[in-house]
Each structure stands twice: as structure tokens, then as C-alpha cells.
Coordinates of C-alpha atoms and ligand atoms in Angstrom, one line a residue:
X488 CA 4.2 -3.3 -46.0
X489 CA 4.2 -1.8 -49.7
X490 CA 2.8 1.0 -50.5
X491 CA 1.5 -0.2 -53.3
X492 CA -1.2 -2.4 -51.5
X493 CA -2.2 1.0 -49.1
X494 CA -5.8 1.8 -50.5
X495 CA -5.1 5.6 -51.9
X496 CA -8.5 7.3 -49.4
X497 CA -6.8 6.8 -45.7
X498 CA -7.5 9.0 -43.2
X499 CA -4.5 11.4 -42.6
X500 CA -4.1 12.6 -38.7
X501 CA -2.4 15.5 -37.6
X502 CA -0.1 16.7 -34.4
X503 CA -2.4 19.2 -32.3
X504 CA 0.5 22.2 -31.5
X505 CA -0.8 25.3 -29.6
X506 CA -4.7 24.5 -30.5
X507 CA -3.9 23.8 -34.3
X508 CA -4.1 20.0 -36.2
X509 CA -0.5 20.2 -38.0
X510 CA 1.5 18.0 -40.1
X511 CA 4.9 17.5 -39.3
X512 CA 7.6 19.8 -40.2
X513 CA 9.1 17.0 -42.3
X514 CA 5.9 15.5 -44.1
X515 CA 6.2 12.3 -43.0
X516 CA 3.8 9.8 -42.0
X517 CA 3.6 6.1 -40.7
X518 CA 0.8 3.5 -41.4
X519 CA -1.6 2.5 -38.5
X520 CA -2.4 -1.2 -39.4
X521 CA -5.4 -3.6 -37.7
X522 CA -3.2 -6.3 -36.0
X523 CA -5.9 -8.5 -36.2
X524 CA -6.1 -8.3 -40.1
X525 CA -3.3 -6.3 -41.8
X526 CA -5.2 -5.0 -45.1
X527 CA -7.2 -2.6 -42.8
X528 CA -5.5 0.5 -42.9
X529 CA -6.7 2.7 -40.0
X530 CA -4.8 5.6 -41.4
X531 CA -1.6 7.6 -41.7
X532 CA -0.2 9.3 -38.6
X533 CA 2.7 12.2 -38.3
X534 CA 6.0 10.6 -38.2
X535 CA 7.3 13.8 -36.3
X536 CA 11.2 14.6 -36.0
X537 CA 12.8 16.6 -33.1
X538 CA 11.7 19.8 -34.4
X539 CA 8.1 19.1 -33.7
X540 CA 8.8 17.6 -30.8
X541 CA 10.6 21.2 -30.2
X542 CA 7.4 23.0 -31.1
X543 CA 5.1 21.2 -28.8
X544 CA 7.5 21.7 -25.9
X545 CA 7.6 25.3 -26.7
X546 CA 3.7 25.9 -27.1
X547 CA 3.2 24.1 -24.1
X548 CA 5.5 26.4 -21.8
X549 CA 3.9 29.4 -23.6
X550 CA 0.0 28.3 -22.5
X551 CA 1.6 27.3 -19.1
X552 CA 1.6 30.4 -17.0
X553 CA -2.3 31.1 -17.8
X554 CA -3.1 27.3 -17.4
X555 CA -1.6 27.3 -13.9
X556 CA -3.1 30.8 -12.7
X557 CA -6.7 28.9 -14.1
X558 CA -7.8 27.9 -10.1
X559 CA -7.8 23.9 -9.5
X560 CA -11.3 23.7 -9.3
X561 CA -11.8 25.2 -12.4
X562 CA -9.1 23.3 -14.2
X563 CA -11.4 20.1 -12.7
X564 CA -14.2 21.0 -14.1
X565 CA -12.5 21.4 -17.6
X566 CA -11.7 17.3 -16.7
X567 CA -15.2 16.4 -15.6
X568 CA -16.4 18.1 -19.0
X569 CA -14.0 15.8 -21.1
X570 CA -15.3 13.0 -18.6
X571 CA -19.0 13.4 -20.3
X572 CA -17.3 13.7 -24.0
X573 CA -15.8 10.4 -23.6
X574 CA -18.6 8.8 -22.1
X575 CA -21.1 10.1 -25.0
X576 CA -18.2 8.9 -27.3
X577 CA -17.6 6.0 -25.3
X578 CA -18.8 3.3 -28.6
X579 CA -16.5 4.8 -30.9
X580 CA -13.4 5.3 -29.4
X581 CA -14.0 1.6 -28.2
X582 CA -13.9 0.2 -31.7
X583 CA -11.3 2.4 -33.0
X584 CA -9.0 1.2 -29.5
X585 CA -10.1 -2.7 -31.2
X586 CA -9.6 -1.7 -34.4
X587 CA -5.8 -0.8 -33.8
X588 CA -4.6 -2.6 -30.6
X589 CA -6.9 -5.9 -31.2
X590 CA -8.2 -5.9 -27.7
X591 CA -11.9 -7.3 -27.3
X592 CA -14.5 -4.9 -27.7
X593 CA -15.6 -5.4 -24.4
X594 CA -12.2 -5.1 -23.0
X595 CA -12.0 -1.5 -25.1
X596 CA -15.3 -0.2 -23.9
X597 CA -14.4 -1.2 -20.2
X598 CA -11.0 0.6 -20.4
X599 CA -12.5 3.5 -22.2
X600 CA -15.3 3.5 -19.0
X601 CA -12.1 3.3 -16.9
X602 CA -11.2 6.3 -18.8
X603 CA -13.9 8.5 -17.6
X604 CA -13.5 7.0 -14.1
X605 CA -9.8 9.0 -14.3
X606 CA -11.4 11.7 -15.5
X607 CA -14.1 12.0 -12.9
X608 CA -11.8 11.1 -9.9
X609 CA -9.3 13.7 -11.1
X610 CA -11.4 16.2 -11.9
X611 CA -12.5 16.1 -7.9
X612 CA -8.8 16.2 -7.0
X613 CA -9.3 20.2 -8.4
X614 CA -11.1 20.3 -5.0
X615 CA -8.7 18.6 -3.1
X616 CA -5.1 19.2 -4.1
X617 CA -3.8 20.5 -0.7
X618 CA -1.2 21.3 1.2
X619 CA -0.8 20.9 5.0
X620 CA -0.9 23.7 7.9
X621 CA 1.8 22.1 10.8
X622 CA 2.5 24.3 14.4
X623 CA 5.7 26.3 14.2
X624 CA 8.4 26.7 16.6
X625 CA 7.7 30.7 16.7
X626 CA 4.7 32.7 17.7
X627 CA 2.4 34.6 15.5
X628 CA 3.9 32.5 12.5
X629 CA 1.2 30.4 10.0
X630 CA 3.4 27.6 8.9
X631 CA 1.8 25.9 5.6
X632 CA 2.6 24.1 2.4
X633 CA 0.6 24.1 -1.1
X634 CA 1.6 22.1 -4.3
X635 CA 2.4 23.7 -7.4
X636 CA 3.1 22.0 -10.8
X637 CA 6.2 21.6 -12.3
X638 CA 5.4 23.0 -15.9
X639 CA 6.3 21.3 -18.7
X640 CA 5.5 17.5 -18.8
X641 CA 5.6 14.8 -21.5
X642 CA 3.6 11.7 -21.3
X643 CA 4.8 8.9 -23.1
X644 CA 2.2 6.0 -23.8
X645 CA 2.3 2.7 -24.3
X646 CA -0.1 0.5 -27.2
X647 CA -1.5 -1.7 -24.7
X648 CA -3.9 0.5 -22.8
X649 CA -4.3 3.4 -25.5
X650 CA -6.7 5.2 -23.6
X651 CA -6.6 4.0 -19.6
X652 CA -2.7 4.9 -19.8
X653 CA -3.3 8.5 -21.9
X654 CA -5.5 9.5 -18.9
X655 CA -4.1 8.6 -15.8
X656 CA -1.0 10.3 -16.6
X657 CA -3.2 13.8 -18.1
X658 CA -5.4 13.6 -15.9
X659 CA -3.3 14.5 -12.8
X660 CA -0.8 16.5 -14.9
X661 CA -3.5 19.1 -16.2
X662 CA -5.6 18.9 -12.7
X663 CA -2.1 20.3 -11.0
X664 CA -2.0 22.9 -13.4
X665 CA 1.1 21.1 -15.5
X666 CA 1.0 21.8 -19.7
X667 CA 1.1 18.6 -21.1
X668 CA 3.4 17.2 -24.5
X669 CA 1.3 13.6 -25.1
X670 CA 3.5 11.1 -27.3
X671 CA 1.7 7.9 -27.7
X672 CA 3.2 4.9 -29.0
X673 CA 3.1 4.2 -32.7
X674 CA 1.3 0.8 -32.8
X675 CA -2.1 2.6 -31.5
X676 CA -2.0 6.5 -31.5
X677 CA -5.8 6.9 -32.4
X678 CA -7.4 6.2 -29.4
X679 CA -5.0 8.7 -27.6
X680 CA -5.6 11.2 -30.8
X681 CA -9.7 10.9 -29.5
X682 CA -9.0 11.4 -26.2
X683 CA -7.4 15.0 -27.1
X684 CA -10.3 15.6 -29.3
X685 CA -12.3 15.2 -26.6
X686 CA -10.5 17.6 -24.1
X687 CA -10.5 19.7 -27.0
X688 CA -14.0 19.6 -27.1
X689 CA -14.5 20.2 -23.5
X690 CA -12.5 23.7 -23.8
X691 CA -9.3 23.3 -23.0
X692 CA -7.2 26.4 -23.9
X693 CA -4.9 26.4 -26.3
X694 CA -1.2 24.8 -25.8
X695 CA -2.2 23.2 -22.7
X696 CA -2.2 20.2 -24.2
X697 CA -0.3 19.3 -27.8
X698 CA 0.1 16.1 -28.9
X699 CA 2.6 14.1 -31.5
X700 CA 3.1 11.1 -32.8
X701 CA 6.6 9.3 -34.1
X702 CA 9.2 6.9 -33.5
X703 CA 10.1 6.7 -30.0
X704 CA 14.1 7.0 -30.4
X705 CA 13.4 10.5 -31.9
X706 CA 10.6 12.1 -30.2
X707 CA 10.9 10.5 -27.2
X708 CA 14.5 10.8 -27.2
X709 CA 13.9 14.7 -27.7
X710 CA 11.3 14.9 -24.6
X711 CA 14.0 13.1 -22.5
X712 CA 16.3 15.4 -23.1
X713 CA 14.8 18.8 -23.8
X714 CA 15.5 21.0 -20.6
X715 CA 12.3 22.7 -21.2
X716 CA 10.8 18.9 -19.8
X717 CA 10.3 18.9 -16.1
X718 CA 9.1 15.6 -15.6
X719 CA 8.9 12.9 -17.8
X720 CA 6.1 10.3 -17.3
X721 CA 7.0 6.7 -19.2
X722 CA 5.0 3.7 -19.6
X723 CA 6.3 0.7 -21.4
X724 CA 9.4 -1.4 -21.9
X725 CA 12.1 -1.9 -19.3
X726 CA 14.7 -1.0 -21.9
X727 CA 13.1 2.3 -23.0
X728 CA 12.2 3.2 -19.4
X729 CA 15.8 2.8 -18.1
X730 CA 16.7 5.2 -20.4
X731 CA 14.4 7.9 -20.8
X732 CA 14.8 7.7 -16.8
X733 CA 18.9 7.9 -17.0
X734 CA 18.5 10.6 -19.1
X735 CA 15.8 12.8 -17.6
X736 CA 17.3 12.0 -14.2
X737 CA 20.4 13.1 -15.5
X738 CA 19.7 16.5 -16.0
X739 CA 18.1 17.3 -12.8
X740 CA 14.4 16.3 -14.0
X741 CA 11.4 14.4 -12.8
X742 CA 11.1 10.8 -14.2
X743 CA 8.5 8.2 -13.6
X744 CA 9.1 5.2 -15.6
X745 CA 6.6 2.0 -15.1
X746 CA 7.7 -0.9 -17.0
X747 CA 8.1 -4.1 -16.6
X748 CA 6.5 -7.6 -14.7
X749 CA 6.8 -10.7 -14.2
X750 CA 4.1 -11.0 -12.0
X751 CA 3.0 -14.7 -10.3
X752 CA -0.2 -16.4 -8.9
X753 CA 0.7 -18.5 -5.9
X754 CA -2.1 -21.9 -5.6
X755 CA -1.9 -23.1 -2.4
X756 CA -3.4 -26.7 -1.5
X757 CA -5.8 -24.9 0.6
X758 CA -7.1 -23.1 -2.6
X759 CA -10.1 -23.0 -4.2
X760 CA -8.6 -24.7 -7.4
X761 CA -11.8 -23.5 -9.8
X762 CA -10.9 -19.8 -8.8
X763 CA -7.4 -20.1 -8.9
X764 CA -7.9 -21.3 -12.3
X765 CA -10.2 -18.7 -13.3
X766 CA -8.0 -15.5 -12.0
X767 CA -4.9 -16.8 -13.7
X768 CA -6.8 -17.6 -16.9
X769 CA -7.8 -14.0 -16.6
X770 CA -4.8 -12.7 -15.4
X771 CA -2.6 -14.5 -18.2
X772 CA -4.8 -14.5 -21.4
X773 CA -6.9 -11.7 -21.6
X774 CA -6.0 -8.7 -23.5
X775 CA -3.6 -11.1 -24.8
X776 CA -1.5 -11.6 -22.3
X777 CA -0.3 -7.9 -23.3
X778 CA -0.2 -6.3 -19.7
X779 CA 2.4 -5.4 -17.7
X780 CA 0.2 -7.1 -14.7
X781 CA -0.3 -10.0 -16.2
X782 CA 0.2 -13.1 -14.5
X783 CA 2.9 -15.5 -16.3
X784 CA 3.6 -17.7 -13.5
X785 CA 1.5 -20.4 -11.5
X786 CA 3.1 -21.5 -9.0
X787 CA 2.0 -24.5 -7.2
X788 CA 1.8 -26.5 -4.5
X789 CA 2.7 -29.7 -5.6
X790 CA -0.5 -31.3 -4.0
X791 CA -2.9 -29.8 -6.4
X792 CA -0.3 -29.0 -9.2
X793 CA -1.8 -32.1 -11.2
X794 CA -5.6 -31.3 -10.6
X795 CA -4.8 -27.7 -10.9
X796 CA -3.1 -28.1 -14.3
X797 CA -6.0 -30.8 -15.8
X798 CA -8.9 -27.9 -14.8
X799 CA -6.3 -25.3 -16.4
X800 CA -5.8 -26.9 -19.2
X801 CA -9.6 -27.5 -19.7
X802 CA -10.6 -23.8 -19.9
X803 CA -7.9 -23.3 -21.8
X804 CA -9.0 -25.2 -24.9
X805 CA -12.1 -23.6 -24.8
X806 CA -10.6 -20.0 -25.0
X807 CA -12.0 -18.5 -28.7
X808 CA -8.9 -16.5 -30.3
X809 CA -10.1 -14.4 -33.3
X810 CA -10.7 -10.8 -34.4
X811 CA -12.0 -8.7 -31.1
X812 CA -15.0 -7.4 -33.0
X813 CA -16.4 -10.4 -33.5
X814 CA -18.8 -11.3 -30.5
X815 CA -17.4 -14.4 -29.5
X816 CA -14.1 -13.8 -29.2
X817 CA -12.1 -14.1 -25.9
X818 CA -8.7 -13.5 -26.8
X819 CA -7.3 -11.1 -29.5
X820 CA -4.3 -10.9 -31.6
X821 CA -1.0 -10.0 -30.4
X822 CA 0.1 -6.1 -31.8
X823 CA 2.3 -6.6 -34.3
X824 CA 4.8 -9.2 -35.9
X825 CA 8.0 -7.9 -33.9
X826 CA 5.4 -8.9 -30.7
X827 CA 4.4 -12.0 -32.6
X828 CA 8.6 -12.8 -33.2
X829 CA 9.3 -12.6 -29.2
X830 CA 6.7 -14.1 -28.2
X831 CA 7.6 -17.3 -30.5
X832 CA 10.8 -16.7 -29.7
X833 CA 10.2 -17.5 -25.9
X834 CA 7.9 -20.3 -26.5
X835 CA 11.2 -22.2 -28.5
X836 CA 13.2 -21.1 -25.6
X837 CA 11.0 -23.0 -23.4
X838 CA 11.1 -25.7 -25.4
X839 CA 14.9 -26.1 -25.6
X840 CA 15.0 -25.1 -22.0
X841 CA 12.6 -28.2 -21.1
X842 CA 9.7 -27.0 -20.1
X843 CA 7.0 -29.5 -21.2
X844 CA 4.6 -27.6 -23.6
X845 CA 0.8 -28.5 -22.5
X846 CA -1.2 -26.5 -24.6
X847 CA -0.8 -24.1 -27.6
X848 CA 2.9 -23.2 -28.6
X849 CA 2.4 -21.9 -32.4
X850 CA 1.0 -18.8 -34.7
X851 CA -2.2 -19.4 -35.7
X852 CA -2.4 -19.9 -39.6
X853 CA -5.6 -20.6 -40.7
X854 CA -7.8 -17.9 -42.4
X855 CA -8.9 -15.2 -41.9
X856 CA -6.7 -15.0 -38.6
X857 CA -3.3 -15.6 -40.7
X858 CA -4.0 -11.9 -41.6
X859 CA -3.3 -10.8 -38.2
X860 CA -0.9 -11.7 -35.8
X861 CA -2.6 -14.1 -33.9
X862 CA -0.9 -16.7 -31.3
X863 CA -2.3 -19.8 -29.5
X864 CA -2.9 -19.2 -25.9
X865 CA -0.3 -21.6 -24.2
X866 CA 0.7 -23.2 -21.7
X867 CA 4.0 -24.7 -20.0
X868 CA 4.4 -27.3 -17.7
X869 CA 7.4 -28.5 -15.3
X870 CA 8.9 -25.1 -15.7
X871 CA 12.0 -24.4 -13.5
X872 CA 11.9 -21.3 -11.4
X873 CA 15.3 -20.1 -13.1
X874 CA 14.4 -20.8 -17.1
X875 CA 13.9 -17.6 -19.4
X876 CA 10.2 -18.5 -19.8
X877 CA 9.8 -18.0 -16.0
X878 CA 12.1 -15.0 -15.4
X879 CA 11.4 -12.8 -18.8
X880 CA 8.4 -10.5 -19.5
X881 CA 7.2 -12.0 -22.5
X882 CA 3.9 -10.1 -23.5
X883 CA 1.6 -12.8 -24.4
X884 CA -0.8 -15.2 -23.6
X885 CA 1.9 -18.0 -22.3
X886 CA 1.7 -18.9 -18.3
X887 CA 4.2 -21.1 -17.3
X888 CA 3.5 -23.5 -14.1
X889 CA 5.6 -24.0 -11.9
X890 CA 5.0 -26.7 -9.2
X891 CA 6.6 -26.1 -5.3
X892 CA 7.1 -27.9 -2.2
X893 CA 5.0 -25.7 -0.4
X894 CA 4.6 -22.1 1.0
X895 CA 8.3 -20.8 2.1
X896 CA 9.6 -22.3 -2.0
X897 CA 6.6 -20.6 -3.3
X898 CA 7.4 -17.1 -2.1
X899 CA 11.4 -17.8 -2.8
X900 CA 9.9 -18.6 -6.2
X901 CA 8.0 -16.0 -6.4
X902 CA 10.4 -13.2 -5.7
X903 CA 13.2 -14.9 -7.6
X904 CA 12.6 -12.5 -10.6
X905 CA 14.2 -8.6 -11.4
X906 CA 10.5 -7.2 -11.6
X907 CA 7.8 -6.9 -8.6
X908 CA 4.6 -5.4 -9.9
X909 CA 2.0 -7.3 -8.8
X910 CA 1.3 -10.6 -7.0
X911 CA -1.6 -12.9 -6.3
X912 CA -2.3 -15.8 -4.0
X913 CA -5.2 -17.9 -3.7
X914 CA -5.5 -19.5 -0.2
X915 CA -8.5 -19.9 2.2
X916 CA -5.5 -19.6 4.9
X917 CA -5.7 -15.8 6.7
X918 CA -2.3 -16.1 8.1
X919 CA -0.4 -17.5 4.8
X920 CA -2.3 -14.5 2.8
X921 CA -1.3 -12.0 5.0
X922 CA 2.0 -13.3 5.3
X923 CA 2.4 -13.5 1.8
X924 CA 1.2 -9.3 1.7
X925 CA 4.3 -9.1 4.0
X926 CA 6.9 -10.5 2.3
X927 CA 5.9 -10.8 -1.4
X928 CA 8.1 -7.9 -3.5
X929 CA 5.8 -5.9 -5.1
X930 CA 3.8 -3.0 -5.4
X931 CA 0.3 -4.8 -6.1
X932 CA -0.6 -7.4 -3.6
X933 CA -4.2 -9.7 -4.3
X934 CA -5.4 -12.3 -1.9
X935 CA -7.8 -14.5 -4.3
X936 CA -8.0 -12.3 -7.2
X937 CA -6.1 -11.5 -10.1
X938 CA -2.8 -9.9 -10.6
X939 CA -4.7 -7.6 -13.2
X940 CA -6.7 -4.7 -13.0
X941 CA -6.2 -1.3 -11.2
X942 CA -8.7 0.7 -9.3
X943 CA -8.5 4.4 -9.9
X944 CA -8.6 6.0 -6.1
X945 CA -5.6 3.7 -5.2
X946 CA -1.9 3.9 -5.9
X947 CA -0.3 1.9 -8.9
X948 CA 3.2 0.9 -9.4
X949 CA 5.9 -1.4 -8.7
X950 CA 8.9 -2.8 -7.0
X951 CA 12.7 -3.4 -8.2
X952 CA 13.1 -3.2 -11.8
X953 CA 9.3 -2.6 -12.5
X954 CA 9.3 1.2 -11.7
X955 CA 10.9 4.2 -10.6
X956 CA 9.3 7.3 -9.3
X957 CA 6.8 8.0 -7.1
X958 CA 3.5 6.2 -8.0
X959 CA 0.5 6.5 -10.3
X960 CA -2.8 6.4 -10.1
X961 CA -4.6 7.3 -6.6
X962 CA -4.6 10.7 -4.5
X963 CA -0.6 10.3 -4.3
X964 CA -0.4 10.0 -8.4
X965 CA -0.1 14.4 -8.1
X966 CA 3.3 13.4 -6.0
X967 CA 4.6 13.6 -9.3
X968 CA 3.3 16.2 -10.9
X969 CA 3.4 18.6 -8.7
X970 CA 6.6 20.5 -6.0
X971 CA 6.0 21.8 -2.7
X972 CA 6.5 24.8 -1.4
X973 CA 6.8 25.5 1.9
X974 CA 5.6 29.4 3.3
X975 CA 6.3 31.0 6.9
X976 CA 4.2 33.8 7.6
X977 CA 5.1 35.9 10.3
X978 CA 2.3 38.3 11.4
Ligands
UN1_198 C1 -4.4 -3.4 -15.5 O1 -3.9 -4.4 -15.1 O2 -5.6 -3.3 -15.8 O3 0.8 -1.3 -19.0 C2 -3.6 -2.2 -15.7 C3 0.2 -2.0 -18.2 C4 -0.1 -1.4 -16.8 C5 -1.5 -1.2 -16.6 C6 -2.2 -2.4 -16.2 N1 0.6 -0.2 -16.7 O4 -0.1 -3.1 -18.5

């Protein structure tokens, strides 16, 4: 966009280095636009270079050696405090996440309550991060293990969950006494910039936590490859995530990269059809379409594919796409025109492929939402199991149905694709759902509800191509950020 049309008063955000809100070495700054209407300017954000990227990476390992002696619990409570700062704050740094990602409001103030779930959870993992005590082989000999961080990390973030994603990764780094570099991605740094504030505010010591912002290919490239890095946690594209992991991996560091899904909902003719059609309604169109869990394949048993399509396509039509502040409306805008570009992209390649479009299938033009980059939630029908539209993450609210013969197609179906995050089946049939929990490829399994959504006490992550490294999320997400060591007393 021109400069020229910028209003001349936008708010200017800064890096947080060692305890200080810095610009970047170079000057340079990138525009934070509203996808849902373009002329709002949220504000201007550092577009960092290497050498900041160097300076976070630096004050974090100077703050980490008192950070780490800090004791667990304590380094909890320092959590639970940024808990109540995010819950006081929760109204504001829910329309700011709106304001830049274009999520409903109520979608933002649910993931910013998620938010202080993390925190919470976490913060009682102070109390609980132990080791084990096991028999020895010798006498008088105490044979035990404790966790201790690995030092250095850098969190990179995705757009689509600016504040959920921010704190499960920090909230298990910092509670395993890690010193944290936070990059978050370009599209909607703000919400992550609030979450540091409010960790800020709860008294975390300087350098424990610095944060930047910037392109991806040079910061994130730098935090790949900086030996200082010990571990590396990723969220976003497959692409990116292969090679931040190749390259942290590479040089003897800890990577966990979650990327990817192409995640189904199985309808058997057993199913309760309204529910079926609910969950992948939710699962496909809300937030967009923009999660990684979301579903973008139905696929059903040819008994109730007709019936199950006419209720779909029903609710569909009645689905209210607009600006996410605006009361009413169910379905946001996609995050930015290169999103908007891929996402009609795939809808033409489903088109030439032969899938019958049945609903939607076009950017929405008419004002105010041709200010934003809004697409019509769509659907295919008569999809083929091997077309792009059913074996591509697409990112957007497009669910393509795919009718089967019946249960054994619909799990060859269903594991047919690179990714395995998550998978649902709706069935009244205990022996088919629990079959299905046995053979279905991925890490997420859900017997009549949606492929969406992540609880906070459980593990989170996927299968083939979807993620590498141990998972997130849950008592097991400090795997990651912590090493064991093992100790043999001899007394
Ligand atoms: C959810 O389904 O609520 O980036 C969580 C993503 C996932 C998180 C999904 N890592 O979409």
C-alpha cells in the first residue's frame, strides 16, 4: 500500500531487548493493516534485521543463569501473575487480536480466556516439574532424575492464534526456567506485543523474555541458525517448518515444528446428520477456516451423502461473513490478499479438477467488505479423494465432500493425505468409533465432535508431515523445553 494513503499519527511499536522498548538497529518498520478493512492502520511495527535478532539472542542468555536459579515455583507464580493481567485486560487485547487477524470478537475473547487457561495450568506446572526416583542396582545409592531447561529458546508464532499460540509455547518455556526470544508473525504481532506487556507487568526480570518482530526469512532465519538457539519452537506453514527444523536440527538443536492439516470429518449412515453438520460447519468455517485443525474434508457414506449435503448446504447460506466487530457476524475475513490469492486459487483448481461447486466459490465485493479480504464460505461437491482441493491445506472456509462406499473407503480416504493432525467421526456405532481411534493417522482423534479446539491439560500435535518434535500443550509440552539429567548418589 502507499505511503501516501498511511494517516501520518500511527502508533509506532517497539522490540522489548533486555527490559527496554527499542527500535530496530536499521529503522525500519512495516504496516499492521485491519484485513477486514485496509484503511485501518493498526500501526507500525520493527522490521528487525539479523542484528537484532542477534541482540535478543544475546540478552536472553545473559538473564538466563539468574532466571533458571529463580526456583520453579516461584517462576509459576510470575505466570499466574501475568494470568490475572490478561484476564483484567482480557477486552482489549480481544479487539486488538480482531482488529488485526479479523477473527470474531467472540472467537478473540475465547482464545484470549484460553490464554489465561495456559497461563494458570503452567504456572501450577512450577509445582510439578519433576523428575523420577527408580531402585538402583547398587546399595546405599539414591538413583533420581530432574529436568533442567535448555537455555536459550525462540518461539516463532503464527497470525492465526496471536495470543493462544504466544502462550503455550512461553508458558512452558519460562515455567522450566528457559529465556525466551518471541518472534511473532508479521500479519498480527500486536496481540503477542500485549501478551509481553503483560508479563512485563507481572515482573518478569529483565532479558528473560525479549521480543521482535520482522520478516520471517531474516529473523527467523537468524533464530534457526544462531548456535546460541537451543531449541526452536515453530508454528505455521509446512514449508517454513521443514526448514527451520532442517536447519535447527542440523546443528545439533532442539526443533519442534507444528504445521500443517488436512484434517477430515468421517459421517457415517449411523450418524446423527444435524450434528455432523454442525461440527464440520464449525470445524471448517469458523475463524475462517484459518486453523491448522480445521476440517476440509466430509467424507461420506454415500447413504446420507445427499441428505447430509442438502442440511449442509442450508446452514451454510445462513452463515453472516462481515467485519468480526460487528455483532452479528459469524465468519471473518481471510488475513491478507496473498491468503485471499491461494485460497481462490484452490477454489479454480477445484473447478477445473471437477469438483461440482455447491455453495460460495468467489471474493466478496460489495461494500464495505471489498475493503477487506473477505471470501464466500464454500462448498464442493463430488470431490475425488486424490484432487488438490482434497489433499492441500488450503486455509479457508472451503470443505470439500467427499461421498464413500462405506467405512473401510472412508478411513482409506481419510488417511490418503501427507498431513495427520486431527480427525473426527460422527457415528452412534462404539465399535466403528473406536476402531476408527485405532487406525485413523493422526495425533487428535474426536468421536462426534469437531476436529477443532485444544484443551490445555492434554497433549497437541500431529502425525506425518503435520509435526515434528515432541508435543505441545499438556504436562508432556516441558518434554521440549527442558533435558534430563540423570544423578547417582552413592552414600
Ligand atoms: C484449535 O483448533 O483451537 O495453528 C487450535 C493452529 C493450531 C491450533 C489449533 N496450532 O491452527
Amino acid at each position: 500500500m502507499a505511503l501516501g494513503l498511511m494517516p501520518m499519527s500511527e502508533e509506532v511499536y517497539r522490540n522489548f531487548i533486555a527490559g527496554e522498548w527499542v527500535d530496530s538497529a536499521a529503522g525500519e518498520t512495516f504496516f499492521n493493516l485491519n484485513p477486514a478493512d485496509t484503511g485501518d492502520v493498526i500501526g507500525r511495527f520493527q522490521d528487525s534485521n539479523r542484528a537484532d535478532a542477534g541482540h535478543a539472542i544475546a540478552a536472553a542468555r545473559e538473564a538466563a543463569a539468574g532466571w533458571r536459579a529463580l526456583s520453579a515455583p516461584g517462576r509459576g507464580r510470575l505466570l499466574a501473575g501475568a494470568a490475572r493481567i490478561i484476564e483484567r485486560d482480557l477486552g482489549l487485547i480481544a479487539q486488538g487480536l480482531t482488529r488485526e487477524e479479523g477473527k470474531t470478537l467472540a472467537e478473540a475473547k475465547a482464545e484470549t480466556a484460553r490464554a489465561v487457561q495456559i497461563f494458570d495450568y503452567f504456572a501450577g506446572e512450577g509445582r510439578r516439574l519433576s523428575g523420577e526416583t527408580t531402585p538402583s542396582e547398587f546399595g546405599r545409592t539414591l538413583l533420581y532424575t530432574v529436568r533442567e531447561p535448555l537455555g536459550v529458546v525462540a518461539l516463532i508464532t503464527p497470525w492465526n492464534f496471536p495470543v493462544a499460540i504466544p502462550a503455550w509455547k512461553l508458558a512452558p518455556a519460562l515455567v522450566s526456567g528457559n529465556t525466551v526470544v518471541l518472534k511473532p508473525a508479521s500479519a498480527a504481532p500486536l496481540t503477542a506485543l500485549n501478551i509481553v506487556r503483560a508479563l512485563e507487568e507481572a515482573g518478569l526480570p529483565a532479558g528473560v523474555l525479549n521480543f521482535i518482530t520482522g520478516s520471517g526469512a531474516v529473523v527467523g532465519a537468524e533464530l534457526a541458525a544462531n548456535a546460541a538457539v537451543a531449541g526452536v519452537s515453530f508454528t505455521g506453514s509446512d514449508t517454513v517448518g521443514s526448514g527451520i527444523y532442517a536447519c535447527v536440527s542440523g546443528r545439533g538443536g532442539k526443533a519442534q515444528c507444528e504445521m500443517g492439516g488436512k484434517n477430515p470429518v468421517i459421517v457415517l449412515e449411523d450418524a446423527d446428520l444435524d450434528k455432523a453438520v454442525d461440527l464440520s460447519i464449525n470445524g471448517a468455517m469458523w475463524s475462517t477456516g484459518q486453523k491448522c485443525t480445521a476440517t476440509s474434508r466430509a467424507i461420506v457414506q454415500q447413504d446420507v451423502a445427499g441428505e447430509f449435503t442438502d442440511r449442509l448446504l442450508k446452514r451454510v447460506a445462513t452463515i453472516k461473513v462481515g467485519n468480526g466487530m460487528d455483532p452479528g457476524t459469524q465468519v471473518g475475513p481471510l488475513i491478507d490478499k496473498s491468503q485471499l490469492d491461494t485460497v481462490i486459487g484452490y477454489i479454480d483448481a477445484g473447478r477445473q479438477e471437477g469438483a461440482k461447486l455447491a455453495a460460495g466459490g468467489g471474493r466478496i465485493t460489495a461494500a464495505p467488505l471489498d475493503r477487506g479480504f473477505f471470501v464466500e464460505p464454500t462448498v464442493f461437491v463430488d470431490v475425488k479423494a486424490d484432487m488438490s482441493i482434497a489433499q492441500e491445506e488450503i486455509f479457508g472456509p472451503v470443505l470439500s465432500v467427499i461421498a464413500v462406499s462405506g467405512f473401510e473407503e472412508a478411513i482409506q480416504v481419510a488417511n490418503s493425505v501427507r498431513f495427520g493432525l486431527s480427525a473426527s467421526i460422527c457415528t452412534r456405532d462404539i465399535s466403528r468409533a473406536m476402531e476408527f481411534a485405532d487406525r485413523i493417522e493422526a495425533g487428535l482423534v474426536h468421536i462426534n465432535s469437531p476436529t477443532v479446539g485444544a484443551e490445555v491439560q492434554v497433549p497437541f500435535g500431529g502425525m506425518k508431515a503435520s509435526s515434528t518434535g515432541t508435543r505441545e500443550q499438556g504436562r508432556v509440552a516441558v518434554d521440549f523445553y527442558t533435558q534430563i539429567k540423570t544423578v547417582y548418589l552413592e552414600y
